Coordinates of C-alpha atoms in Angstrom, one line a residue:
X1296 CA 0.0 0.0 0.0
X1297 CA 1.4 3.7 -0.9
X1298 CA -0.4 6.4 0.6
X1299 CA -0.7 9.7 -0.8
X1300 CA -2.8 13.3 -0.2
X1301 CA -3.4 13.2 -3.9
X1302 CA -4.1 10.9 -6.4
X1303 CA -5.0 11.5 -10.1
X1304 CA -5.9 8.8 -12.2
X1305 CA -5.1 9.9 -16.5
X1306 CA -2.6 11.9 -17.8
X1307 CA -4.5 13.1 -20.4
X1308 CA -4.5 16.7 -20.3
X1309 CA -7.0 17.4 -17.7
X1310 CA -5.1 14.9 -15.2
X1311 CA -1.4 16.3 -15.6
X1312 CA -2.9 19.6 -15.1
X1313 CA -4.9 18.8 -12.1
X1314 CA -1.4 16.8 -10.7
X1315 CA 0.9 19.7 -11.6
X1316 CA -1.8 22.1 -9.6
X1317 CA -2.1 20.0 -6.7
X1318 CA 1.9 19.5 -6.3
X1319 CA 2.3 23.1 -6.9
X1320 CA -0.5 23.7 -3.9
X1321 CA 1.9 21.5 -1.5
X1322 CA -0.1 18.5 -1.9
X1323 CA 1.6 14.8 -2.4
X1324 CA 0.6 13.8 -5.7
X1325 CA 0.8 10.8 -7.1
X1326 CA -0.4 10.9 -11.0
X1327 CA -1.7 7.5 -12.8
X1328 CA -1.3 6.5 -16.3
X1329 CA -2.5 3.4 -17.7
X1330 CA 0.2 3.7 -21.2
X1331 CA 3.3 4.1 -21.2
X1332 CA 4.2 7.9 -22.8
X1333 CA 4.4 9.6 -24.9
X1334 CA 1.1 7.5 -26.3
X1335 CA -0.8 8.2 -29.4
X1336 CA -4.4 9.1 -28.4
X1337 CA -7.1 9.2 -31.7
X1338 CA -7.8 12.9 -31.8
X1339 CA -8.2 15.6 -34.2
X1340 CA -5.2 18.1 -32.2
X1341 CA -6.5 21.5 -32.1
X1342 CA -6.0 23.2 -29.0
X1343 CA -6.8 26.7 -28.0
X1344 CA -4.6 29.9 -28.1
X1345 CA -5.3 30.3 -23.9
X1346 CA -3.4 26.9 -23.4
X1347 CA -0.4 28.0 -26.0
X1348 CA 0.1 31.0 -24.2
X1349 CA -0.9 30.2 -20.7
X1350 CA 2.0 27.6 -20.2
X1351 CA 4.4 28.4 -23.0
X1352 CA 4.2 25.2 -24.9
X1353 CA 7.3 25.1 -26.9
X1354 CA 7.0 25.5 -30.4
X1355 CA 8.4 22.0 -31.9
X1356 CA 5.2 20.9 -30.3
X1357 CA 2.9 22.8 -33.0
X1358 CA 2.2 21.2 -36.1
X1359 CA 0.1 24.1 -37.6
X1360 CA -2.6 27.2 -36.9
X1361 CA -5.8 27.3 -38.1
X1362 CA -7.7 30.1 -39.4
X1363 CA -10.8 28.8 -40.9
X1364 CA -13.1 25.9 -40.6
X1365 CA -14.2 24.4 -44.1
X1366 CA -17.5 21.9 -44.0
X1367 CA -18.5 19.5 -46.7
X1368 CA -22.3 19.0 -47.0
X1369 CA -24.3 17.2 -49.0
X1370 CA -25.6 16.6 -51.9
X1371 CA -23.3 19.2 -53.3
X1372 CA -20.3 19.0 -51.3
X1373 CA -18.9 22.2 -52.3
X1374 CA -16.8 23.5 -49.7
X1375 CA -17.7 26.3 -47.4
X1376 CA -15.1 28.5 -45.2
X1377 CA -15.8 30.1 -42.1
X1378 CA -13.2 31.8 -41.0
X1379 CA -12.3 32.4 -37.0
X1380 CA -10.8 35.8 -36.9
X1381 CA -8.8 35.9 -33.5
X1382 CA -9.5 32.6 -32.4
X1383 CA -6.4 31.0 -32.6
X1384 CA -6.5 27.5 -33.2
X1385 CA -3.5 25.3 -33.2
X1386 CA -3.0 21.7 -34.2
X1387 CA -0.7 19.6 -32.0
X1388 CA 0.1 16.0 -32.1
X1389 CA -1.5 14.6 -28.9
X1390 CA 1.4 12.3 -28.3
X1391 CA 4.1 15.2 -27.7
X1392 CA 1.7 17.5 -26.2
X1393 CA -0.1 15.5 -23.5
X1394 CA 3.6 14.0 -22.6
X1395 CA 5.0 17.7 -22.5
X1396 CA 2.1 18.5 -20.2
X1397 CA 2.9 15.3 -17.9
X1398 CA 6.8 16.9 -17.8
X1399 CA 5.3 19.5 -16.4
X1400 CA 3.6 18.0 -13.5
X1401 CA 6.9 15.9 -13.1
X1402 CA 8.4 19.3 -12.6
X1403 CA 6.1 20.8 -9.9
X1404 CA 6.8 17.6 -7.6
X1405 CA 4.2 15.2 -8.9
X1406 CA 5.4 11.4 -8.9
X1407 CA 4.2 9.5 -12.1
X1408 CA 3.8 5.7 -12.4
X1409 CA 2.9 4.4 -16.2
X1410 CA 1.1 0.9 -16.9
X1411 CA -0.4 1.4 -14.2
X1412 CA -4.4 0.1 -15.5
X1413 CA -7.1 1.0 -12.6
X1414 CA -9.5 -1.7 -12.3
X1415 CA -11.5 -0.3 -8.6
X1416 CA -12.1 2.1 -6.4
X1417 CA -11.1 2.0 -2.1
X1418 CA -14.4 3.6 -0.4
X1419 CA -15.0 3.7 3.3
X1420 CA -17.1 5.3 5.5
X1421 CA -18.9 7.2 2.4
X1422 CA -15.3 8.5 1.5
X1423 CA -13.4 7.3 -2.0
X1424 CA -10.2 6.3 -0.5
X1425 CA -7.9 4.9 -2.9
X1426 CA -7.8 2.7 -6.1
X1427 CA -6.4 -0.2 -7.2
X1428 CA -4.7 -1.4 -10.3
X1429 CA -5.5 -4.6 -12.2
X1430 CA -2.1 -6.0 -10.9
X1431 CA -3.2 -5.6 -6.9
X1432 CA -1.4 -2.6 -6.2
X1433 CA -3.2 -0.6 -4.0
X1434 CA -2.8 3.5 -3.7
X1435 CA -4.5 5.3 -0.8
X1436 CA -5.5 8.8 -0.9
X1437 CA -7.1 12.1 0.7
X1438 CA -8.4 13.2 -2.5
X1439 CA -8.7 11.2 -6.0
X1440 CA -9.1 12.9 -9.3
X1441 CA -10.8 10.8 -11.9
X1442 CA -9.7 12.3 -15.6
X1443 CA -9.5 8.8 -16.8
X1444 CA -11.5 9.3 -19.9
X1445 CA -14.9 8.5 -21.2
X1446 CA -15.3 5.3 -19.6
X1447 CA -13.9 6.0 -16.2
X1448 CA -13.5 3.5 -14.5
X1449 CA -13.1 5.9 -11.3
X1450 CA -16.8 7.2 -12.0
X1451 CA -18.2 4.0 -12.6
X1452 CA -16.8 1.9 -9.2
X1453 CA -17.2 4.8 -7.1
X1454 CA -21.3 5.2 -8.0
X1455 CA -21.5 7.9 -10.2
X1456 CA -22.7 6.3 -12.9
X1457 CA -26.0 5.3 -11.3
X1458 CA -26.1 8.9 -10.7
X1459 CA -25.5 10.3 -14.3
X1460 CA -27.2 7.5 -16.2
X1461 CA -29.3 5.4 -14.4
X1462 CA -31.5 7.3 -12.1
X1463 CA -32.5 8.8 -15.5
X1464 CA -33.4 6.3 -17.2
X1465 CA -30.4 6.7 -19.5
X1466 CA -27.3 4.7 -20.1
X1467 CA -23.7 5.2 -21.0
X1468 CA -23.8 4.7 -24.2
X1469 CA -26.7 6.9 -24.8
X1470 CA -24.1 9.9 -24.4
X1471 CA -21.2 8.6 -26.1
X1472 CA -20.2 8.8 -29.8
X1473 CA -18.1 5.8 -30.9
X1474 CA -15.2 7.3 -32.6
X1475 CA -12.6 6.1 -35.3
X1476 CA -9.3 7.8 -36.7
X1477 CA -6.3 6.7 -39.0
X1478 CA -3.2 8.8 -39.5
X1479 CA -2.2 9.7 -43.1
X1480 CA 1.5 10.7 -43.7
X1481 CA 1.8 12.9 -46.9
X1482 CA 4.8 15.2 -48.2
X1483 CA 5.0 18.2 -46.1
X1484 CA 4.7 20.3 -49.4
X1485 CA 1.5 19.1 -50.6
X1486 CA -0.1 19.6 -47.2
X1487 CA 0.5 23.0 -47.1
X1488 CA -0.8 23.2 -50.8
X1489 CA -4.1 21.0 -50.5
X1490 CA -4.9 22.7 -46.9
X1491 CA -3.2 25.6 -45.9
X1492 CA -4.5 27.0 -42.8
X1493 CA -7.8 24.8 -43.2
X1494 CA -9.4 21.9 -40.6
X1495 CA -12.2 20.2 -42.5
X1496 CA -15.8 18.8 -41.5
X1497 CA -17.9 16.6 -43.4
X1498 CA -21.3 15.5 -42.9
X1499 CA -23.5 12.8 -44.9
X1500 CA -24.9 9.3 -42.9
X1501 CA -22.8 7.5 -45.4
X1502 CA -19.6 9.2 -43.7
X1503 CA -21.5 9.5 -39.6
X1504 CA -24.8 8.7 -39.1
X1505 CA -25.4 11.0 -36.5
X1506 CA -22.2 12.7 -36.1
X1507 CA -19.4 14.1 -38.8
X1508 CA -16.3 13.4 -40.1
X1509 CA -12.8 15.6 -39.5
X1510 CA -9.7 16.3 -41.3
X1511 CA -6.7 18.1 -39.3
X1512 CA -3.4 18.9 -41.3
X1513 CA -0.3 18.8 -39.6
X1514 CA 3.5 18.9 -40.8
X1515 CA 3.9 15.7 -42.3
X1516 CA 0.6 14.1 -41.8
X1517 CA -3.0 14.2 -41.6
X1518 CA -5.1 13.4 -38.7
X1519 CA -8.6 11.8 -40.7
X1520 CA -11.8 10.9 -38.5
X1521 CA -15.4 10.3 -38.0
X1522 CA -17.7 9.7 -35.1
X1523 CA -21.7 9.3 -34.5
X1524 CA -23.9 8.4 -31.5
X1525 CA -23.6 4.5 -31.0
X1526 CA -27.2 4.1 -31.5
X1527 CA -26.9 5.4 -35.3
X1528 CA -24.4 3.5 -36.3
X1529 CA -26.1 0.0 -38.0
X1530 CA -23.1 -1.0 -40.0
X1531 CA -19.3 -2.2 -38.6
X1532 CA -17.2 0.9 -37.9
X1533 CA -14.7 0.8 -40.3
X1534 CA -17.4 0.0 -42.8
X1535 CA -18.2 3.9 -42.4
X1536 CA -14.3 4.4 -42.8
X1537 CA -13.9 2.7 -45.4
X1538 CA -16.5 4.7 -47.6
X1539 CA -15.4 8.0 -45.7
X1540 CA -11.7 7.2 -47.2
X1541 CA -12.4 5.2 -50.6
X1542 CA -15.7 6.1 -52.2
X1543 CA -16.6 10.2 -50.6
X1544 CA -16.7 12.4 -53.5
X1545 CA -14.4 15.0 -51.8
X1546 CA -11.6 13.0 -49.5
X1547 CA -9.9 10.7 -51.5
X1548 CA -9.0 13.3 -53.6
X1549 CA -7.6 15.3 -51.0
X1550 CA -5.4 12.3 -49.7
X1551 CA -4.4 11.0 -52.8
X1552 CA -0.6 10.1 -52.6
X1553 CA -0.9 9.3 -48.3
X1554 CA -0.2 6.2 -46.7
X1555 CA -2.0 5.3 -43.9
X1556 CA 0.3 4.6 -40.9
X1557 CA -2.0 4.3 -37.8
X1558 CA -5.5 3.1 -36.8
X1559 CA -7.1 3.6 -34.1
X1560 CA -10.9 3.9 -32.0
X1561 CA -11.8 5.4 -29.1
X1562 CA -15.5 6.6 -27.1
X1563 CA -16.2 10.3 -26.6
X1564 CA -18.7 11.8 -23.9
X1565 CA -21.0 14.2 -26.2
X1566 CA -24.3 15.4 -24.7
X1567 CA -23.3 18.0 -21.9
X1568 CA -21.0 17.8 -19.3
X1569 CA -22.0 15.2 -15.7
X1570 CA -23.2 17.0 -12.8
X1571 CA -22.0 16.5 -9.7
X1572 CA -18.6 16.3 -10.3
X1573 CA -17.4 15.9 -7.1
X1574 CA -18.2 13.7 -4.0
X1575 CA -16.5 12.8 -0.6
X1576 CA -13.1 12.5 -1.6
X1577 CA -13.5 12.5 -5.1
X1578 CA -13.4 15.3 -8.0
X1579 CA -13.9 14.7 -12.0
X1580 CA -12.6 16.7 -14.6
X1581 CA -12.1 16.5 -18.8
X1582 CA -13.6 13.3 -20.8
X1583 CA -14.4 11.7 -17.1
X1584 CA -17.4 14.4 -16.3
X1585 CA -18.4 14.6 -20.2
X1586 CA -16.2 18.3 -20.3
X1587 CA -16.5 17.8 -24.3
X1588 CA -18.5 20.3 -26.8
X1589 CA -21.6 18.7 -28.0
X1590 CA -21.0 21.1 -31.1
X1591 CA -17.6 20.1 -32.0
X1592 CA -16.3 17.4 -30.2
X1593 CA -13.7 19.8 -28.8
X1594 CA -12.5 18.7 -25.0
X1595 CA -8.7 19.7 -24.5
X1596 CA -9.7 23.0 -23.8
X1597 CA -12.3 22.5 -21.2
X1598 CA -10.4 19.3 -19.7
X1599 CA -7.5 21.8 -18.7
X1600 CA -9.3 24.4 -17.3
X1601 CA -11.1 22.1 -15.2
X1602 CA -8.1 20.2 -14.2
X1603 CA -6.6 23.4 -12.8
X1604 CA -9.4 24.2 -10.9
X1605 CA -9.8 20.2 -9.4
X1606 CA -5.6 20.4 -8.4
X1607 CA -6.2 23.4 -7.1
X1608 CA -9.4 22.5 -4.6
X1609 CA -7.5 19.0 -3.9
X1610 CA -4.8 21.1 -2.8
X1611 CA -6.9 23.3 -0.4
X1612 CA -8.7 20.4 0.4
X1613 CA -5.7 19.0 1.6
X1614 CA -4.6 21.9 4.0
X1615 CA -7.3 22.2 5.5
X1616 CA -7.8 18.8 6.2
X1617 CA -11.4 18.4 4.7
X1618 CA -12.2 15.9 1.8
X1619 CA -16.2 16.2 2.4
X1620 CA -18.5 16.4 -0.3
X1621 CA -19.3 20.1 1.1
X1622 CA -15.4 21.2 0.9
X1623 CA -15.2 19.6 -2.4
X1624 CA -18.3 21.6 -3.9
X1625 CA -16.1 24.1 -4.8
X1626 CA -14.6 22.7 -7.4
X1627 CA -17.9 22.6 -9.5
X1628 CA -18.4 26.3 -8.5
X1629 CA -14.7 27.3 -10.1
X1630 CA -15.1 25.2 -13.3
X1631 CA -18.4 26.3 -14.3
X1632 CA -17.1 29.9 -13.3
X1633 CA -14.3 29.6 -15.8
X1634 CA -15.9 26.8 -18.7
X1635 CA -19.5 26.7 -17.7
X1636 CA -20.7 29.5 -19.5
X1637 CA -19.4 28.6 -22.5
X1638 CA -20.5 24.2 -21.9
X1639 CA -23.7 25.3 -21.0
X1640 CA -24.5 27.6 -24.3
X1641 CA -23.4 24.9 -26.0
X1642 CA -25.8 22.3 -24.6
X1643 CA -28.8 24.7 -25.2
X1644 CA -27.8 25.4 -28.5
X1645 CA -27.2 21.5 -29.3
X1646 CA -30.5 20.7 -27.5
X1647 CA -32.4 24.0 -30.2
X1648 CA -30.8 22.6 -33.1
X1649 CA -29.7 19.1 -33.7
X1650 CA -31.5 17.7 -30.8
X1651 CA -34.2 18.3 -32.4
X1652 CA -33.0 16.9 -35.2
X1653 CA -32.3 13.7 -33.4
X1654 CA -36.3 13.8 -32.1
X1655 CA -37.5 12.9 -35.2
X1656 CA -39.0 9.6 -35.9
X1657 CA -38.6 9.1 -39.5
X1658 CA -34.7 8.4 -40.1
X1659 CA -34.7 9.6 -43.7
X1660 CA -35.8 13.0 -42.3
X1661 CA -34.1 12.8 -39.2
X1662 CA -30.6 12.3 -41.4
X1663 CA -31.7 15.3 -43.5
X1664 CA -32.3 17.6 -40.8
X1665 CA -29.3 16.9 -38.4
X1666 CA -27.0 17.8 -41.2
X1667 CA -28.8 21.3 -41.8
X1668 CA -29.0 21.9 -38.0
X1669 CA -25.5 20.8 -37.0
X1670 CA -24.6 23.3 -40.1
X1671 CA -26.0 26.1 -37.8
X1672 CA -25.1 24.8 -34.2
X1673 CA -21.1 25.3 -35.8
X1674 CA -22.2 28.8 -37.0
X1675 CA -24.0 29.5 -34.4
X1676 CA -21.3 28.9 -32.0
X1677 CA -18.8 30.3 -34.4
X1678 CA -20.4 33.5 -34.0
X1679 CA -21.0 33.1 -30.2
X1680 CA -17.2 32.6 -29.4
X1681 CA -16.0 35.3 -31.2
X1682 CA -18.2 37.7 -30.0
X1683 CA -17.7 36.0 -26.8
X1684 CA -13.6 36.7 -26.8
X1685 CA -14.3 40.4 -28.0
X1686 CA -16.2 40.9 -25.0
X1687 CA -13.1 39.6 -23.0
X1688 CA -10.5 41.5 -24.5
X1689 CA -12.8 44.7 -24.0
X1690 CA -13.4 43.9 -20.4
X1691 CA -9.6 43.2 -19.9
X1692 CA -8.8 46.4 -21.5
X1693 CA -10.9 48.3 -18.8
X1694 CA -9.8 46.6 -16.4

């Protein structure tokens, strides 16, 4: 047995932030990884300006910036650009940047054990206590931070589940999009020429049911996937990526020449983030809690902010000597202070526009209207963000 104050589970981005915040706080932290890093993790790499500039990330570690979103809707397929004047979007490889995030939890004090594969949760007296890995090892702790993905297994053992899913007559799966991805490598030169400062979308059941398809360009290759609610999809996975890739009457074209050198699937949380997100002894934060856009599928972003603010209540938590449920509320009040407003727009306007969409009975119309309204939820929220970061900038100014 190794006890601990802290113990995050993930070193995804929201779990090396949360470790590196609770070391820095004076807490002993003990971060959890299930790979061994730097890992590949299916993902289309674009992470926001605020996290660039917040902790310096160094810039072998960016692949690209994007100015301008480009969506491919049927029947026509013609291309159209919306550009994101001052958003700053930059495409990593998630590999090199979660690992450079881990370094720097590493560097604030944080211990970090790799292959290490959580299979339960310690809970006594109402408190979460500790977890244990598949091998036996057992790790004891004040405070646990679950950011161990979509299906956390830190969420599930310790009850939470029942709590997000069950006791509303939903289950897991009902929130999840099943997700696939395959790396393309392509001469550096014709990237630049066949993308330039462009990430794609595509839309079309034949491509995602219920869902879309991305393209993110990066040096020397191109990050290529698709994802839809589990529930829509009534063919094999790959089946969809086989057409997406092979027979689409825009992407082949656009990778002819690449090799594929990587395959791989993963489950991502879509519907609106879980609330609560804490518990006696126990916080959640990134893919864990569903911190992912229901617009775009976008969760780096939301899982950092969100980790910082979990390290830093652990942290308090910890010097004060007070891991209840009522010390630990906090940590909901900070995140939706920093993310909320923007998580919760986004769930209304997913809910006004292609949740109703996904009301409909009759699946030809149902396919027909989800790709109109997911056309305006990413204008929609295009707009919202921008005028959204204005109205920062103004307000910083002032102040």
């Amino acid at each position: 047995m190794q006890k601990y104050d802290v113990i995050v589970v993930g070193a995804g981005p929201a779990g090396s932030m949360a470790a590196m915040k609770a070391a820095q706080g004076g807490a002993k932290t003990l971060l959890l990884e299930r790979a061994e890093l730097p890992r590949y993790k299916l993902c289309g790499g674009g992470v926001a300006n605020w996290i660039m500039r917040k902790f310096e990330i160094p810039e072998n570690i960016i692949e690209r910036v994007y100015k301008n979103i480009v969506t491919y809707i049927p029947p026509n397929y013609e291309g159209q650009v919306f550009p994101m004047p001052g958003l700053g979007y930059f495409g990593v490889c998630r590999d090199k940047f979660d690992y450079c995030l881990t370094k720097m939890a590493i560097k604030a004090g944080a211990e970090f054990k790799e292959g290490i594969n959580i299979r339960d949760v310690i809970v006594e007296e109402g408190y979460v206590k500790g977890v244990v890995s598949s091998d036996g090892q057992v790790f004891r702790g004040d405070v646990i931070i679950g950011c161990d993905g979509a299906h956390s297994i830190v969420a599930k053992k310790s009850g939470f589940w029942k709590v997000w899913f069950d006791q509303k007559g939903e289950n897991w799966r009902d929130h999840m999009w099943f997700c696939i991805g395959v790396e393309v490598k392509m001469d550096k030169k014709i990237i630049d020429e066949r993308f330039e400062d462009n990430y794609l979308f595509f839309t079309g059941r034949e491509v995602a049911p219920l869902a879309y398809g991305w393209l993110f360009p990066k040096r020397e290759t191109v990050s290529v996937g698709l994802g839809s609610f589990a529930f829509s999809m009534n063919k094999k996975p790959w089946s969809y990526m086989d057409y997406f890739l092979n027979k689409h009457p825009v992407l082949p074209k656009l990778l002819e020449g690449g090799e594929i050198v990587l395959r791989r699937g993963a489950w991502l949380p879509i519907r609106h983030c879980q609330r609560p997100s804490y518990r006696n002894g126990v916080l959640f934060a990134g893919d864990s809690a569903g911190m992912v856009s229901p617009i775009s599928g976008e969760g780096i972003y939301y899982a950092v902010r969100a980790g910082l603010e979990a390290g830093e209540t652990a942290a308090e938590a910890v010097n004060n000597c007070d891991f209840s449920s009522d010390f630990l509320s906090k940590y909901e009040e900070r995140w939706l202070s920093v993310i909320g407003e923007q998580l919760l727009y986004q769930e209304k306007l997913f809910l006004d526009t292609v949740g109703k969409a996904l009301e409909v009975k009759d699946e030809k119309l149902r396919h027909e209207l989800y790709e109109k309204r997911l056309l305006e939820a990413i204008v929609g929220y295009t707009q919202w963000i921008i005028e959204w970061i204005l109205k920062r900038k103004e307000k910083a100014k002032k102040d």
